[in-house]
XYZ file of C-alpha atoms in Angstrom:
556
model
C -17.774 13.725 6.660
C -21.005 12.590 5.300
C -22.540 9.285 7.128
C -22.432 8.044 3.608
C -18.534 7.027 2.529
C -18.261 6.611 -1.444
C -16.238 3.372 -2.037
C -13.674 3.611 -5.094
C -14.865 1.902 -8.089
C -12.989 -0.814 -9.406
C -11.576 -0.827 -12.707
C -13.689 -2.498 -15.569
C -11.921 -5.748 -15.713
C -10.876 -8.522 -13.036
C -7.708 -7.872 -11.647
C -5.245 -10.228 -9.692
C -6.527 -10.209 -6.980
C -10.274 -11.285 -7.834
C -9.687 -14.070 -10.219
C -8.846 -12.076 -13.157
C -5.965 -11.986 -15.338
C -2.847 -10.214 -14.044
C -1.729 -8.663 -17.054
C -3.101 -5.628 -18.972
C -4.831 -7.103 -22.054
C -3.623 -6.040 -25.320
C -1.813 -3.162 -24.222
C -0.617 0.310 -24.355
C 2.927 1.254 -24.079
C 5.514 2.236 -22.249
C 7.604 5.099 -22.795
C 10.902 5.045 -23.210
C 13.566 5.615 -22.083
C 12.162 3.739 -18.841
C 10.807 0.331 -19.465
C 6.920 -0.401 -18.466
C 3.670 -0.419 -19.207
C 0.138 0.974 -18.579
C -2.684 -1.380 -17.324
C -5.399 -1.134 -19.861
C -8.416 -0.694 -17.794
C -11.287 -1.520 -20.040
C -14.439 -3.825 -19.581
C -17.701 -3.592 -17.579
C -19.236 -0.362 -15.794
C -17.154 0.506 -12.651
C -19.805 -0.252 -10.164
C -20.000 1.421 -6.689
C -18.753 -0.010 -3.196
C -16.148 -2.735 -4.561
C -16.191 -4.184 -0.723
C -19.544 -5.451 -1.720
C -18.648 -7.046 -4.502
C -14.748 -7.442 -5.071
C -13.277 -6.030 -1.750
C -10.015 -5.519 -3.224
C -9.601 -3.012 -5.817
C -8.740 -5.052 -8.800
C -5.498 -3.515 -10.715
C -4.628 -5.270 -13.815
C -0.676 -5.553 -14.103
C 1.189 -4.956 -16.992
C 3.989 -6.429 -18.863
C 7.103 -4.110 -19.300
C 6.940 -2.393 -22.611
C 10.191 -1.800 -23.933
C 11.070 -0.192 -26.890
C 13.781 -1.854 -28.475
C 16.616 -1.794 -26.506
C 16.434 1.350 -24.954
C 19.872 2.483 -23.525
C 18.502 3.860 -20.395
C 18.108 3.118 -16.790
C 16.006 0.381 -15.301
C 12.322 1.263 -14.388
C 12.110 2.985 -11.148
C 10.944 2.830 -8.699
C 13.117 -0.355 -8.383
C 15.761 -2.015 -6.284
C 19.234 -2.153 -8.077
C 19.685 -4.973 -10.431
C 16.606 -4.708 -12.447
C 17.191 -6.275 -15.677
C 17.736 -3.145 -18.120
C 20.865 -2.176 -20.334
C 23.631 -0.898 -18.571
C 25.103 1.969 -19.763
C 27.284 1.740 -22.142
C 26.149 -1.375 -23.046
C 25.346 -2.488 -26.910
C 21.341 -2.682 -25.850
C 21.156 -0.248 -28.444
C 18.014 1.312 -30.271
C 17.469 -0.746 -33.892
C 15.026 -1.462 -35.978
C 15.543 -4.276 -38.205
C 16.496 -4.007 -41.680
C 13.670 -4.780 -43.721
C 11.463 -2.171 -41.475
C 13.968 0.788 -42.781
C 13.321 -0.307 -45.618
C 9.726 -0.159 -45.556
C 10.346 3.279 -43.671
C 11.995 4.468 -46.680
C 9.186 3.355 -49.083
C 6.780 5.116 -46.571
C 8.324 8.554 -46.886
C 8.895 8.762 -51.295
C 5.151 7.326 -51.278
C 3.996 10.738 -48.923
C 6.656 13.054 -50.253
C 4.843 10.943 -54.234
C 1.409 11.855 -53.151
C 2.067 15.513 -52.558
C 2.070 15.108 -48.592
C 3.419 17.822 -47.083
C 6.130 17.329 -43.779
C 6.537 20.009 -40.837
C 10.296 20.624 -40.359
C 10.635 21.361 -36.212
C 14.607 21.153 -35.211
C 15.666 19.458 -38.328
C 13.024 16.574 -37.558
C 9.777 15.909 -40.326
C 6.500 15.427 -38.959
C 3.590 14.790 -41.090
C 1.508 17.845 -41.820
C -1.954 15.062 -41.429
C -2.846 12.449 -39.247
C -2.847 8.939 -40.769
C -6.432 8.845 -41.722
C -6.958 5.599 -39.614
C -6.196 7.277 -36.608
C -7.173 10.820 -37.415
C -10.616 10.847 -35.642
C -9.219 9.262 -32.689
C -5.899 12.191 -31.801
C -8.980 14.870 -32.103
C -11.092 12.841 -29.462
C -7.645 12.422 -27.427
C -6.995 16.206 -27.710
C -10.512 17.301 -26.381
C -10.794 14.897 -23.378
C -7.306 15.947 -22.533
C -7.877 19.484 -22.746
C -4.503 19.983 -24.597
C -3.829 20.683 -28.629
C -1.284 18.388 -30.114
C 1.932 20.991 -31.716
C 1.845 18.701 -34.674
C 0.830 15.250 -35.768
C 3.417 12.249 -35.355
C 3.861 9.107 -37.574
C 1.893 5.741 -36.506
C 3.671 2.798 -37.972
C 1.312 -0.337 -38.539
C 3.867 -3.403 -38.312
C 3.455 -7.349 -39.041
C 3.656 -9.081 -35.303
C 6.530 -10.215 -36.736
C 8.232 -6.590 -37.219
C 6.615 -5.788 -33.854
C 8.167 -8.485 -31.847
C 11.199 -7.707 -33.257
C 11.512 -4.185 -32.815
C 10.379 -5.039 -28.827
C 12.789 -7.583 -28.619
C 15.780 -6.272 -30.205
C 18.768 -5.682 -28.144
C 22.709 -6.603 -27.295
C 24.487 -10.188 -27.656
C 23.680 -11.767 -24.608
C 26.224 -14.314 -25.671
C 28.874 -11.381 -25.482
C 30.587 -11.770 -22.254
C 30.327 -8.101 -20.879
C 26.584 -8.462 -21.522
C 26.201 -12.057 -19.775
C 28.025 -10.701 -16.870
C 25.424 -7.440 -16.519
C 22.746 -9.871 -16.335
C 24.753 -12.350 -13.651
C 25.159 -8.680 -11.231
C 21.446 -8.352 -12.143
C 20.725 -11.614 -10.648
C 22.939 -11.494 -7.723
C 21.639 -7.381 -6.660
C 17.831 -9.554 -6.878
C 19.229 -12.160 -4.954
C 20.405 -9.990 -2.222
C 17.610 -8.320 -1.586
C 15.288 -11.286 -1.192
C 13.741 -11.418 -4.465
C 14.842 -14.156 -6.549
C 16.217 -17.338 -5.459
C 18.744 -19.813 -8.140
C 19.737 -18.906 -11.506
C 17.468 -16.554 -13.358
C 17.721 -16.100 -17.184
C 17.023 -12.248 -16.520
C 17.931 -11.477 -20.471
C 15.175 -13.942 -21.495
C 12.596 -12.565 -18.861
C 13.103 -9.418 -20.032
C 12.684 -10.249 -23.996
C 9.409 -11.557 -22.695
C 8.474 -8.354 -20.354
C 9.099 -6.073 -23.510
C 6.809 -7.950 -25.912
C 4.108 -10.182 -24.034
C 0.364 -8.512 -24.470
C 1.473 -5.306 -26.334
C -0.578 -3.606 -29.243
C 1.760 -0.171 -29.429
C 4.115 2.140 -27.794
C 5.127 5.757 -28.449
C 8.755 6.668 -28.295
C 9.465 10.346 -27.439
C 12.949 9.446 -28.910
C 11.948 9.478 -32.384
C 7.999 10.793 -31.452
C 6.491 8.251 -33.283
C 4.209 5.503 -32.655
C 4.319 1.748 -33.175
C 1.832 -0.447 -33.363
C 1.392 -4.085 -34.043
C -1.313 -5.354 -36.340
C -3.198 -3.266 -39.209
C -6.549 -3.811 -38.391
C -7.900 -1.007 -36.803
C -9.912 -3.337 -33.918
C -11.411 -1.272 -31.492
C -8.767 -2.753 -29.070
C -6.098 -1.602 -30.937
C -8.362 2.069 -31.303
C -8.398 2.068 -27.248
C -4.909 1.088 -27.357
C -4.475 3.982 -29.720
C -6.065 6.308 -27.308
C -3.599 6.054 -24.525
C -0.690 6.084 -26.910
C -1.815 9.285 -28.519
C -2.390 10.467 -25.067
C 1.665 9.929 -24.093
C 1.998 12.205 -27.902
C 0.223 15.046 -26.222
C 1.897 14.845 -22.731
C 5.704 14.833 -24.714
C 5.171 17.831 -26.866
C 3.630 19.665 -23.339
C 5.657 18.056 -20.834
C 8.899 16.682 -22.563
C 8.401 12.945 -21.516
C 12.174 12.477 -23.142
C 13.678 14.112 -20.601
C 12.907 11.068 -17.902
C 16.440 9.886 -18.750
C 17.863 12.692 -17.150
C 15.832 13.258 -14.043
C 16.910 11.234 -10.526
C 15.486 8.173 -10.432
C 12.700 9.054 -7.644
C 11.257 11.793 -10.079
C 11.748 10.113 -13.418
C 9.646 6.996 -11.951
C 7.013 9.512 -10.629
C 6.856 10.996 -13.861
C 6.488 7.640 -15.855
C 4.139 6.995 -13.748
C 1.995 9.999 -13.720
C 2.099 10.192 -17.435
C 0.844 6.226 -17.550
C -1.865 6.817 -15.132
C -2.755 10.089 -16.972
C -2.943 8.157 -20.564
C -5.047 4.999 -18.704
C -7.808 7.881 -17.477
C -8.096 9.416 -20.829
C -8.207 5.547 -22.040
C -10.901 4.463 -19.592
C -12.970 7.953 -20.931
C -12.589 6.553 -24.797
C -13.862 2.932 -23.578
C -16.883 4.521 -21.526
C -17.972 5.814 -25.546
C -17.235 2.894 -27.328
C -20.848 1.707 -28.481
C -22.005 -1.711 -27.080
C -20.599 -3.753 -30.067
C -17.687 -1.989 -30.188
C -17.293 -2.542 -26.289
C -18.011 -6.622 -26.250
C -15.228 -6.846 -29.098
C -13.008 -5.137 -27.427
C -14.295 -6.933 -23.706
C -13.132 -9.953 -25.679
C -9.665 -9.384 -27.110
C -8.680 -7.982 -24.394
C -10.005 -10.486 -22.191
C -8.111 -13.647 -24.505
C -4.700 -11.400 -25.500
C -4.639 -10.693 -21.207
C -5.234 -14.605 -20.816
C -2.431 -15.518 -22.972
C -0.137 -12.843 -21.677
C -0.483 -13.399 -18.007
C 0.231 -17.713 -18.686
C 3.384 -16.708 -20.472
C 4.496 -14.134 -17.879
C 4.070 -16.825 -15.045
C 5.820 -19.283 -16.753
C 8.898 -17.550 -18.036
C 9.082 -14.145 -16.105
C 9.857 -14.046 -11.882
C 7.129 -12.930 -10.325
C 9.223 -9.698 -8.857
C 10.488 -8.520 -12.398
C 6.743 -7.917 -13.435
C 6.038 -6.576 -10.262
C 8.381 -3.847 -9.942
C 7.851 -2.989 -13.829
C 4.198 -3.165 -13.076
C 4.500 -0.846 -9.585
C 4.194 2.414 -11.039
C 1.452 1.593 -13.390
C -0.093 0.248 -10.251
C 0.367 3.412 -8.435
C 0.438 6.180 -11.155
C -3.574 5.526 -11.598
C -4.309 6.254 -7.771
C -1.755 9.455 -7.840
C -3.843 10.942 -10.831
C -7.194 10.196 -9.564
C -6.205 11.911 -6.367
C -4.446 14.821 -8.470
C -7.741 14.878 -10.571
C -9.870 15.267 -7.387
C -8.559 17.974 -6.329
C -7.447 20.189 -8.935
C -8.512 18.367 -12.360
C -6.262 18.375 -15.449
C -4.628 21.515 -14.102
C -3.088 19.758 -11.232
C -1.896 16.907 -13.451
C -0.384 19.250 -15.321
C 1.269 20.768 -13.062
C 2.355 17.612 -11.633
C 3.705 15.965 -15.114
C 5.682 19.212 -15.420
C 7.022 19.079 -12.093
C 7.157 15.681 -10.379
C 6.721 15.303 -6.489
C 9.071 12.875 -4.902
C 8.509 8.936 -4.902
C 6.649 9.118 -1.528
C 3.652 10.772 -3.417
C 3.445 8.112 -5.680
C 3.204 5.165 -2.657
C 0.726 7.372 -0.301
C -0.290 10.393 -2.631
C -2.152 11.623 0.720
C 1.767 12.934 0.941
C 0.932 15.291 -2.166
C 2.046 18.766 -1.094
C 2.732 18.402 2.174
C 6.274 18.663 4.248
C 6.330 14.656 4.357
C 7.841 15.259 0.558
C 10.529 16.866 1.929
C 13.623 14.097 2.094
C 16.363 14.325 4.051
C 19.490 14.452 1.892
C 21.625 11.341 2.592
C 24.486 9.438 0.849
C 26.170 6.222 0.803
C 28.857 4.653 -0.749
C 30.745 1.443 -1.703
C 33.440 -0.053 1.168
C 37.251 0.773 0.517
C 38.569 -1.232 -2.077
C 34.823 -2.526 -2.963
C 34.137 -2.490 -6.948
C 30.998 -0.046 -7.217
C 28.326 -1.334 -9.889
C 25.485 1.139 -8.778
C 23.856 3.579 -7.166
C 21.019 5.864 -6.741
C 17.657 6.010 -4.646
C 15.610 3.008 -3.440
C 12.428 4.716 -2.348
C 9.063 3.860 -0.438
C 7.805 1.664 -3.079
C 10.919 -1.040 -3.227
C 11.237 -0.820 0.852
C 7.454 -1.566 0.945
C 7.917 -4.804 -1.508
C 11.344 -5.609 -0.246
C 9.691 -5.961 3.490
C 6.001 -6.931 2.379
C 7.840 -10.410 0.583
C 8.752 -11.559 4.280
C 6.536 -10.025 6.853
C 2.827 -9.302 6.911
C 2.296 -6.407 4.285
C 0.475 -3.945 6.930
C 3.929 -4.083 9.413
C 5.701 -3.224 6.005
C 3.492 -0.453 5.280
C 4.101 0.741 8.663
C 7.934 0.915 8.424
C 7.471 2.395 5.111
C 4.818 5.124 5.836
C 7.765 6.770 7.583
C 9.926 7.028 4.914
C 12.467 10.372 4.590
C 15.142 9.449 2.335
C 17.883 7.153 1.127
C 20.506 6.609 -1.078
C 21.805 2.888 -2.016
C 25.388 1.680 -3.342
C 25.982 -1.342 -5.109
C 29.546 -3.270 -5.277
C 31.145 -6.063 -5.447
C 32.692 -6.558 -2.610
C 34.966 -10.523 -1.764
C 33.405 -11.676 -4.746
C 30.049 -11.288 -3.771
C 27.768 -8.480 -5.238
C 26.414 -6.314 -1.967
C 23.681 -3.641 -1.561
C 23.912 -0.919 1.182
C 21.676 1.296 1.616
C 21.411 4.934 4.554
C 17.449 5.185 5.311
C 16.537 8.432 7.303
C 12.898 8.290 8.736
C 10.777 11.558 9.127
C 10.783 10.733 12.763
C 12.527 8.952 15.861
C 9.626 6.882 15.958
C 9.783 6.264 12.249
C 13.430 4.977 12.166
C 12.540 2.832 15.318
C 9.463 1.259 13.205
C 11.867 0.301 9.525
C 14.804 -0.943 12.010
C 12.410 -3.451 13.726
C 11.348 -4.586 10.222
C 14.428 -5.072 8.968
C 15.446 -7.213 12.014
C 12.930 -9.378 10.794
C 14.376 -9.506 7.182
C 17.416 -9.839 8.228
C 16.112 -12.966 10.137
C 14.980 -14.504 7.354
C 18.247 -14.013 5.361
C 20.920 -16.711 5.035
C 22.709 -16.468 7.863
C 25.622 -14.258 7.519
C 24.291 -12.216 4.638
C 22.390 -9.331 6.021
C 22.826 -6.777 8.412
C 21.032 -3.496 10.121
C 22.579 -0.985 12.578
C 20.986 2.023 13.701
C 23.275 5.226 14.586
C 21.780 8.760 15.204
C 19.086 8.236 13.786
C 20.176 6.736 10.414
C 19.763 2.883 9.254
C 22.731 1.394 7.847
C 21.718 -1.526 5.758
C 23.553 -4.255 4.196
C 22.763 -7.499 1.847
C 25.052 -9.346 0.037
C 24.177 -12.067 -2.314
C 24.019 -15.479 -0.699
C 24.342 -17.569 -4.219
C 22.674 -19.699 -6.899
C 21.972 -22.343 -4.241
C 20.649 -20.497 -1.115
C 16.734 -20.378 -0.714
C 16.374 -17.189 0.112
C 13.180 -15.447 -2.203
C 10.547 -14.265 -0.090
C 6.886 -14.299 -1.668
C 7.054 -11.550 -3.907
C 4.080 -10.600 -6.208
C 1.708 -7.344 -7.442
C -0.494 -8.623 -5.103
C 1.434 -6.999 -2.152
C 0.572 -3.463 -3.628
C -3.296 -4.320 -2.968
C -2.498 -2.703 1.008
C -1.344 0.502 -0.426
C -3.718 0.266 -3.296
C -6.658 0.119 -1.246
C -6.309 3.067 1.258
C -5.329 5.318 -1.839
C -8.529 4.277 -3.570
C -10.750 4.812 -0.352
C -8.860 8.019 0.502
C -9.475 9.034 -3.265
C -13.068 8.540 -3.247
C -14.142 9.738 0.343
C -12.492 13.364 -1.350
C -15.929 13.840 -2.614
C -17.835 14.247 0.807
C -15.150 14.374 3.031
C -12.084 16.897 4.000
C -8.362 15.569 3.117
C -7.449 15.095 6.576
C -11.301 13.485 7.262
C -10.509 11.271 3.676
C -7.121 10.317 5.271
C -8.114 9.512 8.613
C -11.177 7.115 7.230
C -8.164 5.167 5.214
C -6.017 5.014 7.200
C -8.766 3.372 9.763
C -9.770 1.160 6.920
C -5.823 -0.711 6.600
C -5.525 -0.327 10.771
C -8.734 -2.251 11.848
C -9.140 -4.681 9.234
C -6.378 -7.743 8.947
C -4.609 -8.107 5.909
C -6.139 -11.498 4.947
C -9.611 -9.512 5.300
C -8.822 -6.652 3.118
C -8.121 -8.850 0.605
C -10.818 -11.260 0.781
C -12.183 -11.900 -2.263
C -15.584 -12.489 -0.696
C -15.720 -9.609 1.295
C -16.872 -11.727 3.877
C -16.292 -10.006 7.084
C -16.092 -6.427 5.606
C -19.707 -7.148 4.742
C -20.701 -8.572 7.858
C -22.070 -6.648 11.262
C -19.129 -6.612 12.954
C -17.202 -4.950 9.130
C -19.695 -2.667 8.491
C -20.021 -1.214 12.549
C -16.116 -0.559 12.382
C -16.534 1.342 9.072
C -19.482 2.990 11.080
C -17.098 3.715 13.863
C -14.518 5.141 11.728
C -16.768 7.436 9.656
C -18.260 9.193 12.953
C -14.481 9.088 14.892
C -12.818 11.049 11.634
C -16.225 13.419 10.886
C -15.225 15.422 14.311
C-alpha cells in the first residue's frame, strides 16, 4: 500500500449529509416490480479527498419510484410492513383512460406513417428509436458495452398523465386495503420505526411520484416519462432509464418478482447503481451550458422534492426505499474496480447475497455463505408475513437507537435469518432466528439487541440466545406509545464511508490492504467525527497521523 491513500470522490451534488438536498433531483426510475429509485448523481466535478472538503461522502436519496401500482413485493432490503400492495390486493397495474386512448392514436399514426413494428413473443416493438431519444440509446449502448435486442417505446406524458400513472392504485377506502396499511403501520411500529398513526397509503402516493422525470417498466418494456421537452435533465434522466432497457433484454430485470427477497433487492440495486454510473458518464459530456441547465433543474426539482418528502413521508419509508440506491452505487464501483463491466455483468446475472450489498468487501468470499435458518408464527398466531430481514434492516433497525458504529459491529457479523410476521392477541408481532458467522458474532447482535430491547415499551420486546441462534421478538406497542427511534438515510453514511474508502484505496492497494485501511478508518474515528461536515479533526494533526498510522500498519 502506497504512502499515498486515494480518497473516494464524492458525487457531483450535495448530499444529506453536507447541506444538500436529500432527494435525487429530477429523477430516474425505479423498476418495477420493486418500488425505488436511483439517486441522480449529477453536478460539479467529483473532486479528490472528500475528508478535505465534505468528509462524508454525500449520497443523494431518492424518492420511491413506483410504477403504478405494481402488484409486487415491498422494496427489499426492508423490514416487514413496508408500505407496498399485498398480494392479492387490487393495487393493480392501470393506466388511466384517456392515456389508452392516446396509446391507441399513437400506434394507427406509426402503423399510418409506414412504421414498421418487431413482433418478439407476440409483443410489438418499434423497428426505430423515437427520434428524440435516438442519439441518446446509441451513446447508452457504447458506454455500456452492450447492444440493445430492439428499440422500446418512450411515452412523453402531461405531469398530469404522469402523476397519475405513478399514483394509481387500490381503494384505500376499501376495508381489506385500509387494514393492509393498519398491519403496515403496526410491523413499523414494532420494530422501532414509526411512532402514532401513519397514513402509510398517502406516504406512499407521495414516494411513487415526488421528483420523478421517467421510469422503465420491464413489464410492458417501455418507458415513461413526464414532460415533452427534451431538457437536458430529462436527456440525463433518459440515460439511466435507457440504461435499465439494456440491462432487461441482457439480464431479465422482470424476473426480480420471483427471486428471494435478499437477491431480488441486490439485483435492484445493482441494476440502479449500474444505470447511475452510466448516468454520471453522460453528465461528465454534457457541454458547459448543457451542464449549468441541468445543475439547475435538478438542483430546484431536488429542493422541492426533498420539502415535500419531509413533510408528508416518515423519515424511515424513504430511507429503506432509498437503501439500496444508497448501496447499489458502492457495490458497482467496487464490482467495476475489479473486474469492469464484465464483473457487473456477471453480477446482474447472478446476484450475491444481501451481505454484499451492505459491506461489498464480502464480494466472493465464504462470508456470503448464510446459514439456512427458519422461523415461524406461534400456534394459533395469524401469519401476515415472512421472508428475510438482512444486514441492511438489522443495521438501521439497531443504528435508530444505539450509536451507528456498535450497530455496524453487530451487523458486520451477519450469517442469516428468516423473519415471521403474525398477529398474535391482537397485536401484530415480528420474530425473527439470526445466526452469526461466529460465536463471537452472535455474542456482539445479542448485546445490541439488549439495548433495543431496552429502549422498547416495556413488555414489547424480547431476545434469547440458544446454541448459538438469536430468537427475536417485537410486537407492536400501539398508536400511543413513543417508541420511534431516530431513523434517517443519514445512518447509512457509516457503511457508506468505509465502502467508498475501501473502493478507492483498490487502486494502490491489495483487497485485504484496501479492507484493513477501512476498516481502521470507521474503528479510530468516532461517529460524530466521520460525519463532520467540517472535517475538522480528520483534517487536523492528530486525524491525519492516525490515517498515517493506519496506512503503514495495513501496507505490511
Amino acid at each position: 500500500m502506497g504512502e499515498d491513500v486515494p480518497w473516494p470522490a464524492p458525487p457531483r451534488e450535495p448530499g444529506p449529509w453536507n447541506g444538500g438536498p436529500p432527494v435525487a433531483p429530477p429523477g430516474n426510475t425505479p423498476l418495477p416490480p420493486l418500488p425505488g429509485a436511483s439517486g441522480t448523481m449529477g453536478g460539479t466535478p467529483a473532486t479528490p479527498n472528500p475528508w478535505n472538503q465534505n468528509p462524508v461522502p454525500s449520497v443523494h436519496i431518492p424518492p420511491d419510484r413506483r410504477p403504478p401500482g405494481s402488484p409486487v413485493p415491498g422494496p427489499p432490503p426492508q423490514p416487514p410492513g413496508a408500505p407496498v400492495p399485498a398480494a392479492g390486493s387490487t393495487l393493480k397495474p392501470r393506466a388511466p383512460i384517456a392515456l389508452r386512448a392516446v396509446a391507441v392514436i399513437i400506434v394507427l399514426a406509426m402503423v399510418a406513417a409506414g412504421v414498421l413494428l418487431v413482433l418478439k413473443g407476440g409483443r410489438q416493438y418499434p423497428s426505430e428509436w423515437d427520434p428524440k431519444v435516438k442519439d441518446i440509446a446509441e451513446w447508452v449502448a457504447e458506454a455500456r458495452e452492450l447492444d440493445y435486442e430492439h428499440p422500446v417505446k418512450v411515452n412523453f406524458l402531461t405531469d398530469a398523465e404522469y402523476t397519475e400513472h405513478a399514483t394509481a392504485g387500490g381503494d384505500v377506502t376499501d376495508p381489506a386495503t385500509a387494514a393492509y396499511y393498519d398491519d403496515q403501520a403496526a410491523q413499523l411500529r414494532a420494530l422501532g420505526f414509526i411512532s402514532g398513526k401513519v397514513d402509510l397509503a398517502s406516504a406512499n402516493d407521495t414516494l411513487s411520484d415526488s421528483g420523478t422525470l421517467a421510469y422503465y417498466d420491464p413489464d410492458v418494456e417501455q418507458v415513461f416519462v413526464r414532460g415533452t421537452d427534451m431538457t437536458p435533465a430529462l436527456r440525463v434522466t433518459l440515460a439511466h432509464e435507457l440504461t435499465h432497457v439494456l440491462q432487461d433484454q441482457h439480464f431479465d430485470l422482470q424476473r426480480m418478482g420471483e427471486l428471494p427477497s435478499g437477491e431480488a433487492s441486490v439485483l435492484r440495486a445493482l441494476a440502479e447503481g449500474d444505470a447511475s454510473r452510466i448516468e454520471d458518464t453522460y453528465v461528465d459530456q454534457l457541454s458547459d451550458d448543457d451542464r449549468a441547465a441541468y445543475e439547475e433543474e435538478s438542483q430546484a426539482s431536488g429542493e422541492d422534492a426533498s420539502d415535500e418528502l419531509d413533510e408528508k413521508v416518515p423519515p424511515i419509508l424513504t430511507t429503506l426505499f432509498a437503501s439500496p440506491y444508497i448501496l447499489g452505487p458502492q457495490l458497482i464501483d467496487v464490482l467495476d474496480q475489479t473486474g469492469g463491466s464484465k464483473a457487473i455483468d456477471r453480477a446482474l446475472q447472478d446476484p450475491p447475497s444481501e451481505e454484499a450489498l451492505f459491506d461489498p468487501r464480502t464480494y466472493g468470499t465464504e462470508a456470503l455463505a448464510a446459514q439456512p435458518t427458519t422461523v415461524a408464527a406461534p400456534a394459533g398466531a395469524e401469519p401476515i408475513d415472512d421472508g428475510e430481514f438482512g444486514p441492511t434492516t438489522w443495521y438501521l433497525m439497531l443504528a435508530a437507537r444505539m450509536d451507528p458504529k456498535v450497530a455496524l459491529d453487530a451487523t458486520d457479523g451477519w450469517g442469516g435469518d428468516a423473519y415471521a410476521v403474525y398477529r398474535k392477541d391482537d397485536a401484530v408481532c415480528v420474530s425473527i432466528s439470526y445466526r452469526g458467522d461466529t460465536e463471537e458474532d452472535v455474542a456482539e447482535m445479542s448485546a445490541a439487541l439488549k439495548t433495543w430491547v431496552a429502549a422498547s415499551p416495556k413488555g414489547s420486546a424480547s431476545a434469547t440466545e440458544e446454541d448459538g441462534t438469536i430468537a427475536f421478538e417485537s410486537c407492536d406497542p400501539g398508536e400511543d406509545a413513543a417508541s420511534a427511534g431516530d431513523v434517517s438515510p443519514d445512518l447509512l453514511a457509516i457503511p457508506v464511508t468505509r465502502t467508498q474508502v475501501y473502493s478507492s484505496s483498490l487502486e494502490n492497494a491489495t483487497e485485504d490492504q484496501a479492507s484493513c485501511f477501512a476498516q481502521g478508518v470507521i474503528d479510530r474515528f468516532t461517529t460524530a467525527q466521520l460525519t463532520d461536515p467540517t472535517g475538522a479533526f480528520v483534517n487536523s494533526e492528530p486525524g491525519q497521523a492516525i490515517l498515517n498510522e493506519l496506512r503503514q500498519g495495513c501496507a505490511g
